[in-house]
Amino acid sequence: MKNIAVIGSGTMGNGIAHVFAQTKYKVRLIDISQEQLDKGMAIISKNLDRMVTKEKITAAVRQMTLDNITAHTTLDAAAESDLVIEAATENEKIKLSIFKELDALCGPDTILASNTSSIPISKIAAVTNRPGKVIGMHFMNPVPIMKLVEVINGKETSSATSATVMELSRNLQKSPVEVNDFPGFVANRILMPMINEAIISLQEGVAGVMEIDSVMKIGMAHPMGPLHLADFIGLDVCLSIMEVLHDGLSNDKYAPSPVLIELVKAGDLGVKSGQGFYRYERGSKELIVSDRFAKN
Ligand SMILES: NC(=O)c1ccc[n+]([C@@H]2O[C@H](COP(=O)([O-])OP(=O)(O)OC[C@H]3O[C@@H](n4cnc5c(N)ncnc54)[C@H](O)[C@@H]3O)[C@@H](O)[C@H]2O)c1
């Protein structure tokens, strides 16, 4: 494999493009928005600068990585790729239409992968004429740092496709793990109910925000407490994944906490909106519990 296309230049897409380009693949980064492409390239450049400063890579590797990426605004730039990784907005209609178009554009040997957090890989594969070559590659945020890639086999993903993607992920210095196509896969099926339970504990008054996070940090050696992590992921994203688990697994143990629903309705989405369980102020690293949950 030589030529990779990454669809979507948001949080995940620019990270995925970075990692492939630094491993000497030629990457075409594609987004419908030129502004998002510019932003994505600026983030890659900034992250590379930081790596040079920390002496993790040389200035020559930084330059090679940037030279390996070209930015495009139309999907036909993906036509010559050996592998396409779709990391566009988490919306089923958008993803299905991208895969339909990619299937028509790309050669029969191209593997089409999705970075989706919650849409079934088999459903995506079904809109193509190559279900054996459709697979999930679920990277974690931030992509250049996090080692895990959940490799998701759809019902019809061929073993050759899985083997290729596992090997490719190892080439990126990642640690891929193969899982099957169930709602939430493994990472979100286990992580999100834990976050939801932390919110229910808060709602029932078991403990405050800081205390719940401290128990998990100190007691379970989690680098970040579940409520703080939820703010980072985005409470809207947490809610939508809980809804996928609740609907997909038909079990009320996955029902999203009313407090989570309320926060999303109020626009308190965590770090991205400036407030969730904590309040985020520019330039400040101090953790301050948001007014809604602050104790008197
Ligand atoms: N953010 C995370 O922590 C995380 C973690 C793992 C997986 N994911 C998954 O990765 C995917 C991307 O998430 P994100 O957080 O990077 O989203 P994002 O909103 O930061 O970026 C999405 C990008 O897709 C672009 N886009 C929308 N429609 C498009 C189209 N038709 N063609 C090309 N580009 C299009 C948007 O312009 C935007 O730049 C989602 O499927 C999400 O579930 C996200």
PDB file of C-alpha atoms in Angstrom, residues 149-261:
ATOM      1  CA  VAL A 149      -6.982   0.918  16.632  1.00  0.00           C
ATOM      2  CA  GLU A 150     -10.174  -1.108  17.018  1.00  0.00           C
ATOM      3  CA  VAL A 151     -10.347  -3.059  13.767  1.00  0.00           C
ATOM      4  CA  ILE A 152     -13.993  -3.913  13.195  1.00  0.00           C
ATOM      5  CA  ASN A 153     -14.985  -6.818  10.985  1.00  0.00           C
ATOM      6  CA  GLY A 154     -18.411  -6.417   9.411  1.00  0.00           C
ATOM      7  CA  LYS A 155     -20.478  -9.539   8.653  1.00  0.00           C
ATOM      8  CA  GLU A 156     -18.911  -9.821   5.212  1.00  0.00           C
ATOM      9  CA  THR A 157     -15.421  -8.385   5.760  1.00  0.00           C
ATOM     10  CA  SER A 158     -12.980 -10.904   4.266  1.00  0.00           C
ATOM     11  CA  SER A 159     -10.166 -12.352   6.354  1.00  0.00           C
ATOM     12  CA  ALA A 160      -7.686 -11.011   3.778  1.00  0.00           C
ATOM     13  CA  THR A 161      -8.988  -7.461   4.327  1.00  0.00           C
ATOM     14  CA  SER A 162      -8.729  -7.844   8.132  1.00  0.00           C
ATOM     15  CA  ALA A 163      -5.197  -9.225   7.880  1.00  0.00           C
ATOM     16  CA  THR A 164      -4.108  -6.354   5.613  1.00  0.00           C
ATOM     17  CA  VAL A 165      -5.568  -3.704   7.922  1.00  0.00           C
ATOM     18  CA  MET A 166      -4.074  -5.322  11.047  1.00  0.00           C
ATOM     19  CA  GLU A 167      -0.630  -5.361   9.442  1.00  0.00           C
ATOM     20  CA  LEU A 168      -0.997  -1.821   8.151  1.00  0.00           C
ATOM     21  CA  SER A 169      -1.997  -0.585  11.631  1.00  0.00           C
ATOM     22  CA  ARG A 170       1.117  -2.214  13.107  1.00  0.00           C
ATOM     23  CA  ASN A 171       3.202  -0.410  10.448  1.00  0.00           C
ATOM     24  CA  LEU A 172       1.818   2.836  11.868  1.00  0.00           C
ATOM     25  CA  GLN A 173       3.279   1.787  15.257  1.00  0.00           C
ATOM     26  CA  LYS A 174      -0.248   1.279  16.556  1.00  0.00           C
ATOM     27  CA  SER A 175      -1.640  -1.689  18.491  1.00  0.00           C
ATOM     28  CA  PRO A 176      -4.648  -2.940  16.538  1.00  0.00           C
ATOM     29  CA  VAL A 177      -7.264  -5.191  18.164  1.00  0.00           C
ATOM     30  CA  GLU A 178      -9.792  -7.136  16.101  1.00  0.00           C
ATOM     31  CA  VAL A 179     -13.428  -6.957  17.223  1.00  0.00           C
ATOM     32  CA  ASN A 180     -16.832  -7.762  15.746  1.00  0.00           C
ATOM     33  CA  ASP A 181     -19.574  -5.470  14.530  1.00  0.00           C
ATOM     34  CA  PHE A 182     -21.832  -4.906  17.563  1.00  0.00           C
ATOM     35  CA  PRO A 183     -23.266  -1.591  18.813  1.00  0.00           C
ATOM     36  CA  GLY A 184     -20.459   0.494  20.349  1.00  0.00           C
ATOM     37  CA  PHE A 185     -17.894  -2.197  19.389  1.00  0.00           C
ATOM     38  CA  VAL A 186     -15.759  -2.806  22.524  1.00  0.00           C
ATOM     39  CA  ALA A 187     -14.317   0.589  23.501  1.00  0.00           C
ATOM     40  CA  ASN A 188     -17.567   2.536  23.653  1.00  0.00           C
ATOM     41  CA  ARG A 189     -19.669  -0.376  24.891  1.00  0.00           C
ATOM     42  CA  ILE A 190     -17.581  -0.478  28.050  1.00  0.00           C
ATOM     43  CA  LEU A 191     -16.464   3.154  28.395  1.00  0.00           C
ATOM     44  CA  MET A 192     -19.825   4.894  27.841  1.00  0.00           C
ATOM     45  CA  PRO A 193     -21.870   2.912  30.402  1.00  0.00           C
ATOM     46  CA  MET A 194     -19.102   3.697  32.923  1.00  0.00           C
ATOM     47  CA  ILE A 195     -19.406   7.413  32.156  1.00  0.00           C
ATOM     48  CA  ASN A 196     -23.221   7.150  32.277  1.00  0.00           C
ATOM     49  CA  GLU A 197     -23.024   5.400  35.674  1.00  0.00           C
ATOM     50  CA  ALA A 198     -20.762   8.180  36.974  1.00  0.00           C
ATOM     51  CA  ILE A 199     -23.434  10.720  35.917  1.00  0.00           C
ATOM     52  CA  ILE A 200     -26.186   8.648  37.588  1.00  0.00           C
ATOM     53  CA  SER A 201     -24.073   8.501  40.776  1.00  0.00           C
ATOM     54  CA  LEU A 202     -23.762  12.289  40.670  1.00  0.00           C
ATOM     55  CA  GLN A 203     -27.507  12.659  40.048  1.00  0.00           C
ATOM     56  CA  GLU A 204     -28.356  10.382  43.003  1.00  0.00           C
ATOM     57  CA  GLY A 205     -26.028  12.295  45.306  1.00  0.00           C
ATOM     58  CA  VAL A 206     -23.576   9.445  45.912  1.00  0.00           C
ATOM     59  CA  ALA A 207     -20.758  12.003  45.630  1.00  0.00           C
ATOM     60  CA  GLY A 208     -19.812  15.290  43.960  1.00  0.00           C
ATOM     61  CA  VAL A 209     -18.069  15.790  40.602  1.00  0.00           C
ATOM     62  CA  MET A 210     -14.534  16.042  41.997  1.00  0.00           C
ATOM     63  CA  GLU A 211     -15.087  13.113  44.370  1.00  0.00           C
ATOM     64  CA  ILE A 212     -16.388  10.749  41.669  1.00  0.00           C
ATOM     65  CA  ASP A 213     -13.473  11.614  39.394  1.00  0.00           C
ATOM     66  CA  SER A 214     -10.984  11.297  42.277  1.00  0.00           C
ATOM     67  CA  VAL A 215     -12.201   7.790  43.173  1.00  0.00           C
ATOM     68  CA  MET A 216     -11.636   6.578  39.626  1.00  0.00           C
ATOM     69  CA  LYS A 217      -8.327   8.396  39.224  1.00  0.00           C
ATOM     70  CA  ILE A 218      -6.762   7.439  42.535  1.00  0.00           C
ATOM     71  CA  GLY A 219      -8.484   4.106  43.040  1.00  0.00           C
ATOM     72  CA  MET A 220      -8.475   2.695  39.514  1.00  0.00           C
ATOM     73  CA  ALA A 221      -5.423   4.535  38.164  1.00  0.00           C
ATOM     74  CA  HIS A 222      -7.476   6.136  35.378  1.00  0.00           C
ATOM     75  CA  PRO A 223      -5.528   9.109  33.991  1.00  0.00           C
ATOM     76  CA  MET A 224      -8.720  11.177  33.940  1.00  0.00           C
ATOM     77  CA  GLY A 225     -11.979  10.826  35.890  1.00  0.00           C
ATOM     78  CA  PRO A 226     -15.103   9.733  33.946  1.00  0.00           C
ATOM     79  CA  LEU A 227     -16.889  13.106  34.216  1.00  0.00           C
ATOM     80  CA  HIS A 228     -13.812  15.023  33.092  1.00  0.00           C
ATOM     81  CA  LEU A 229     -13.349  12.547  30.240  1.00  0.00           C
ATOM     82  CA  ALA A 230     -17.022  12.979  29.244  1.00  0.00           C
ATOM     83  CA  ASP A 231     -16.437  16.745  28.975  1.00  0.00           C
ATOM     84  CA  PHE A 232     -13.472  16.055  26.683  1.00  0.00           C
ATOM     85  CA  ILE A 233     -15.336  13.631  24.438  1.00  0.00           C
ATOM     86  CA  GLY A 234     -18.326  15.996  24.252  1.00  0.00           C
ATOM     87  CA  LEU A 235     -21.558  15.325  26.134  1.00  0.00           C
ATOM     88  CA  ASP A 236     -23.523  15.306  22.859  1.00  0.00           C
ATOM     89  CA  VAL A 237     -21.243  12.533  21.566  1.00  0.00           C
ATOM     90  CA  CYS A 238     -21.638  10.581  24.837  1.00  0.00           C
ATOM     91  CA  LEU A 239     -25.428  10.918  24.612  1.00  0.00           C
ATOM     92  CA  SER A 240     -25.593   9.784  21.008  1.00  0.00           C
ATOM     93  CA  ILE A 241     -23.421   6.719  21.729  1.00  0.00           C
ATOM     94  CA  MET A 242     -25.604   5.797  24.739  1.00  0.00           C
ATOM     95  CA  GLU A 243     -28.651   6.067  22.455  1.00  0.00           C
ATOM     96  CA  VAL A 244     -26.991   3.725  19.935  1.00  0.00           C
ATOM     97  CA  LEU A 245     -26.267   1.197  22.726  1.00  0.00           C
ATOM     98  CA  HIS A 246     -29.786   1.543  24.176  1.00  0.00           C
ATOM     99  CA  ASP A 247     -31.501   1.095  20.802  1.00  0.00           C
ATOM    100  CA  GLY A 248     -29.085  -1.451  19.374  1.00  0.00           C
ATOM    101  CA  LEU A 249     -28.887  -3.746  22.400  1.00  0.00           C
ATOM    102  CA  SER A 250     -32.551  -3.259  23.484  1.00  0.00           C
ATOM    103  CA  ASN A 251     -31.648  -3.177  27.157  1.00  0.00           C
ATOM    104  CA  ASP A 252     -32.656  -0.416  29.594  1.00  0.00           C
ATOM    105  CA  LYS A 253     -29.362  -0.743  31.445  1.00  0.00           C
ATOM    106  CA  TYR A 254     -28.004   1.439  28.623  1.00  0.00           C
ATOM    107  CA  ALA A 255     -30.646   4.195  29.066  1.00  0.00           C
ATOM    108  CA  PRO A 256     -28.868   7.581  29.053  1.00  0.00           C
ATOM    109  CA  SER A 257     -28.938   9.423  32.367  1.00  0.00           C
ATOM    110  CA  PRO A 258     -31.574  12.244  32.524  1.00  0.00           C
ATOM    111  CA  VAL A 259     -28.816  14.629  33.659  1.00  0.00           C
ATOM    112  CA  LEU A 260     -26.820  13.864  30.510  1.00  0.00           C
ATOM    113  CA  ILE A 261     -29.901  14.552  28.363  1.00  0.00           C
TER     114      ILE A 261
END
